[in-house]
Amino acid sequence: MSAALAHHLIVPFASASSPGCQQALQQLSLGNLPALLDRLQADPVWECDEYSYSTPHEHKLAEALAWPQELCLDGQMPWAAHTARLLGVASKLPMAWGLVTLCHWQIHADHVTMAHPAELALKPEEAHSLCESMQPWFAEEGLHLVELPVDKSGIVQWLAHGRMLENLRTASLDRVCGRNVESWMPTSTRASTSPTAARAAPLQRLQSEMQMLLYTHPVNERRLAHNELPVNSFWVSGAGILPTEVPVLPEAEDALQPHLLRQLVTPAQREDWQAWLTAWKWLDEAVFGPLLQRHKEGKVQRLRITLCSERRAMTWNAAPVSLLQKAGRALRPSRASTLLKAL
């Protein structure tokens, strides 16, 4: 990353409120990022409810993409349709898309939690076999699945399109990992007094059918024989329609192209704080170090950095800084732990 760094960099899970993260922050020593932020100008802190369906980094990414307000409602950001457009699989006609993630639900006495999808570590042939088996059931509900390559972490996600994905409020996968799924189930946005409609009944019915199908699926039988977690459900997120007149990337000449840096996400969700510290140090050295040097050399004129937690976002912008301001900042450098605790 070189010239691309002079864009809007968004860092999810830069901090978290959990005791483990707060303890890890005491060990975090960053040199480049605090020095870089000291050269920029801070915007007011942006906040939301930590139980909102959409995360702060999704709100900030939508803002960076210049999406209209009606596309930025909580739980109604059409990320799947955006991905379909980026990958060139969407038709010219606007339609509702959703992102389908294969997952393992852990059944407890009084609640159900979602294991992190990376823990499945699915092989491509396993994912394909599951897609072939599940597709007819999705088709009966008017949904068509589009397979996506299994990413290097083993997370399997597919795109789906169909009318069932209209008027749905769905929780971000980043909200649900490792948590009680009951708090985040999809709901209908249609005005209705029916509890069934409010809970997006057709999608829940499909989830129940897939749980029965997957219970005896050959892929899961092989996985269980090798002491691997079975796939026993799926999660839908990012559902909705992206109007064709909305570009997939900002088109204004002075627009900063957003770049989501997700290196901290999986370690934070899995509460692997040692890995989270390692990822932070990599970002500081590999991303913010070169960017700081370019800024000192006067080669970065347009820059925005946003750090996000589960409920806040803090943004810094490149702005002219007086010599007096620079001198004052040099005497009072920011500490990473103090900075991130504010998130």
mmCIF file with all atom_site columns, C-alpha atoms in Angstrom, residues 99-107 112-122 126-127 130 134 138 154-158 171-174 176-181 185-186 207-208 210-212 214-215 219-220 223 228-237:
data_model
loop_
_atom_site.group_PDB
_atom_site.id
_atom_site.type_symbol
_atom_site.label_atom_id
_atom_site.label_alt_id
_atom_site.label_comp_id
_atom_site.label_asym_id
_atom_site.label_entity_id
_atom_site.label_seq_id
_atom_site.pdbx_PDB_ins_code
_atom_site.Cartn_x
_atom_site.Cartn_y
_atom_site.Cartn_z
_atom_site.occupancy
_atom_site.B_iso_or_equiv
_atom_site.pdbx_formal_charge
_atom_site.auth_seq_id
_atom_site.auth_comp_id
_atom_site.auth_asym_id
_atom_site.auth_atom_id
_atom_site.pdbx_PDB_model_num
ATOM 1  C CA . LEU A 1 99  ? -24.903 -12.219 2.543  1.00 0.00 ? 99  LEU A CA 1
ATOM 2  C CA . VAL A 1 100 ? -25.245 -15.832 3.751  1.00 0.00 ? 100 VAL A CA 1
ATOM 3  C CA . THR A 1 101 ? -22.568 -17.034 6.188  1.00 0.00 ? 101 THR A CA 1
ATOM 4  C CA . LEU A 1 102 ? -22.307 -20.696 7.180  1.00 0.00 ? 102 LEU A CA 1
ATOM 5  C CA . CYS A 1 103 ? -21.899 -21.029 10.927 1.00 0.00 ? 103 CYS A CA 1
ATOM 6  C CA . HIS A 1 104 ? -22.038 -23.237 13.997 1.00 0.00 ? 104 HIS A CA 1
ATOM 7  C CA . TRP A 1 105 ? -24.571 -22.426 16.678 1.00 0.00 ? 105 TRP A CA 1
ATOM 8  C CA . GLN A 1 106 ? -23.588 -23.611 20.134 1.00 0.00 ? 106 GLN A CA 1
ATOM 9  C CA . ILE A 1 107 ? -26.652 -24.757 22.094 1.00 0.00 ? 107 ILE A CA 1
ATOM 10 C CA . VAL A 1 112 ? -27.663 -20.090 21.647 1.00 0.00 ? 112 VAL A CA 1
ATOM 11 C CA . THR A 1 113 ? -24.364 -18.488 20.684 1.00 0.00 ? 113 THR A CA 1
ATOM 12 C CA . MET A 1 114 ? -22.618 -18.335 17.330 1.00 0.00 ? 114 MET A CA 1
ATOM 13 C CA . ALA A 1 115 ? -19.081 -19.689 17.215 1.00 0.00 ? 115 ALA A CA 1
ATOM 14 C CA . HIS A 1 116 ? -16.767 -17.584 15.106 1.00 0.00 ? 116 HIS A CA 1
ATOM 15 C CA . PRO A 1 117 ? -17.203 -18.796 11.485 1.00 0.00 ? 117 PRO A CA 1
ATOM 16 C CA . ALA A 1 118 ? -13.403 -19.036 11.131 1.00 0.00 ? 118 ALA A CA 1
ATOM 17 C CA . GLU A 1 119 ? -13.460 -21.901 13.644 1.00 0.00 ? 119 GLU A CA 1
ATOM 18 C CA . LEU A 1 120 ? -15.179 -24.058 11.013 1.00 0.00 ? 120 LEU A CA 1
ATOM 19 C CA . ALA A 1 121 ? -12.166 -23.798 8.677  1.00 0.00 ? 121 ALA A CA 1
ATOM 20 C CA . LEU A 1 122 ? -14.251 -25.256 5.863  1.00 0.00 ? 122 LEU A CA 1
ATOM 21 C CA . GLU A 1 126 ? -17.122 -29.009 1.688  1.00 0.00 ? 126 GLU A CA 1
ATOM 22 C CA . ALA A 1 127 ? -18.573 -25.573 0.989  1.00 0.00 ? 127 ALA A CA 1
ATOM 23 C CA . LEU A 1 130 ? -23.242 -27.821 1.193  1.00 0.00 ? 130 LEU A CA 1
ATOM 24 C CA . MET A 1 134 ? -28.990 -26.153 0.314  1.00 0.00 ? 134 MET A CA 1
ATOM 25 C CA . PHE A 1 138 ? -33.424 -21.680 -0.859 1.00 0.00 ? 138 PHE A CA 1
ATOM 26 C CA . GLY A 1 154 ? -12.041 -20.883 6.084  1.00 0.00 ? 154 GLY A CA 1
ATOM 27 C CA . ILE A 1 155 ? -15.086 -18.616 6.408  1.00 0.00 ? 155 ILE A CA 1
ATOM 28 C CA . VAL A 1 156 ? -17.765 -19.522 3.858  1.00 0.00 ? 156 VAL A CA 1
ATOM 29 C CA . GLN A 1 157 ? -20.048 -16.772 2.611  1.00 0.00 ? 157 GLN A CA 1
ATOM 30 C CA . TRP A 1 158 ? -22.415 -16.778 -0.326 1.00 0.00 ? 158 TRP A CA 1
ATOM 31 C CA . ALA A 1 171 ? -27.591 -7.684  12.199 1.00 0.00 ? 171 ALA A CA 1
ATOM 32 C CA . SER A 1 172 ? -24.013 -7.412  11.047 1.00 0.00 ? 172 SER A CA 1
ATOM 33 C CA . LEU A 1 173 ? -22.020 -10.629 11.379 1.00 0.00 ? 173 LEU A CA 1
ATOM 34 C CA . ASP A 1 174 ? -19.488 -8.529  13.298 1.00 0.00 ? 174 ASP A CA 1
ATOM 35 C CA . VAL A 1 176 ? -23.176 -11.619 16.377 1.00 0.00 ? 176 VAL A CA 1
ATOM 36 C CA . CYS A 1 177 ? -19.918 -13.607 16.470 1.00 0.00 ? 177 CYS A CA 1
ATOM 37 C CA . GLY A 1 178 ? -19.509 -15.212 19.885 1.00 0.00 ? 178 GLY A CA 1
ATOM 38 C CA . ARG A 1 179 ? -22.799 -13.788 21.170 1.00 0.00 ? 179 ARG A CA 1
ATOM 39 C CA . ASN A 1 180 ? -26.373 -14.852 21.887 1.00 0.00 ? 180 ASN A CA 1
ATOM 40 C CA . VAL A 1 181 ? -28.080 -14.960 18.481 1.00 0.00 ? 181 VAL A CA 1
ATOM 41 C CA . MET A 1 185 ? -32.393 -12.187 14.840 1.00 0.00 ? 185 MET A CA 1
ATOM 42 C CA . PRO A 1 186 ? -33.602 -10.581 11.585 1.00 0.00 ? 186 PRO A CA 1
ATOM 43 C CA . GLN A 1 207 ? -33.090 -21.596 9.021  1.00 0.00 ? 207 GLN A CA 1
ATOM 44 C CA . SER A 1 208 ? -35.025 -24.332 10.837 1.00 0.00 ? 208 SER A CA 1
ATOM 45 C CA . MET A 1 210 ? -31.542 -26.080 7.046  1.00 0.00 ? 210 MET A CA 1
ATOM 46 C CA . GLN A 1 211 ? -30.758 -27.125 10.600 1.00 0.00 ? 211 GLN A CA 1
ATOM 47 C CA . MET A 1 212 ? -32.624 -30.380 9.980  1.00 0.00 ? 212 MET A CA 1
ATOM 48 C CA . LEU A 1 214 ? -27.480 -30.230 7.964  1.00 0.00 ? 214 LEU A CA 1
ATOM 49 C CA . TYR A 1 215 ? -27.937 -32.497 10.991 1.00 0.00 ? 215 TYR A CA 1
ATOM 50 C CA . VAL A 1 219 ? -20.111 -33.225 5.175  1.00 0.00 ? 219 VAL A CA 1
ATOM 51 C CA . ASN A 1 220 ? -21.011 -32.913 8.841  1.00 0.00 ? 220 ASN A CA 1
ATOM 52 C CA . ARG A 1 223 ? -16.391 -33.477 10.153 1.00 0.00 ? 223 ARG A CA 1
ATOM 53 C CA . GLU A 1 228 ? -14.416 -30.834 13.712 1.00 0.00 ? 228 GLU A CA 1
ATOM 54 C CA . LEU A 1 229 ? -17.300 -28.456 14.347 1.00 0.00 ? 229 LEU A CA 1
ATOM 55 C CA . PRO A 1 230 ? -20.348 -29.202 12.185 1.00 0.00 ? 230 PRO A CA 1
ATOM 56 C CA . VAL A 1 231 ? -22.167 -26.566 10.146 1.00 0.00 ? 231 VAL A CA 1
ATOM 57 C CA . ASN A 1 232 ? -25.613 -26.367 11.695 1.00 0.00 ? 232 ASN A CA 1
ATOM 58 C CA . SER A 1 233 ? -27.017 -23.010 10.580 1.00 0.00 ? 233 SER A CA 1
ATOM 59 C CA . PHE A 1 234 ? -26.461 -19.882 8.501  1.00 0.00 ? 234 PHE A CA 1
ATOM 60 C CA . TRP A 1 235 ? -26.620 -16.150 9.147  1.00 0.00 ? 235 TRP A CA 1
ATOM 61 C CA . VAL A 1 236 ? -27.988 -13.503 6.792  1.00 0.00 ? 236 VAL A CA 1
ATOM 62 C CA . SER A 1 237 ? -26.611 -9.977  6.929  1.00 0.00 ? 237 SER A CA 1
#
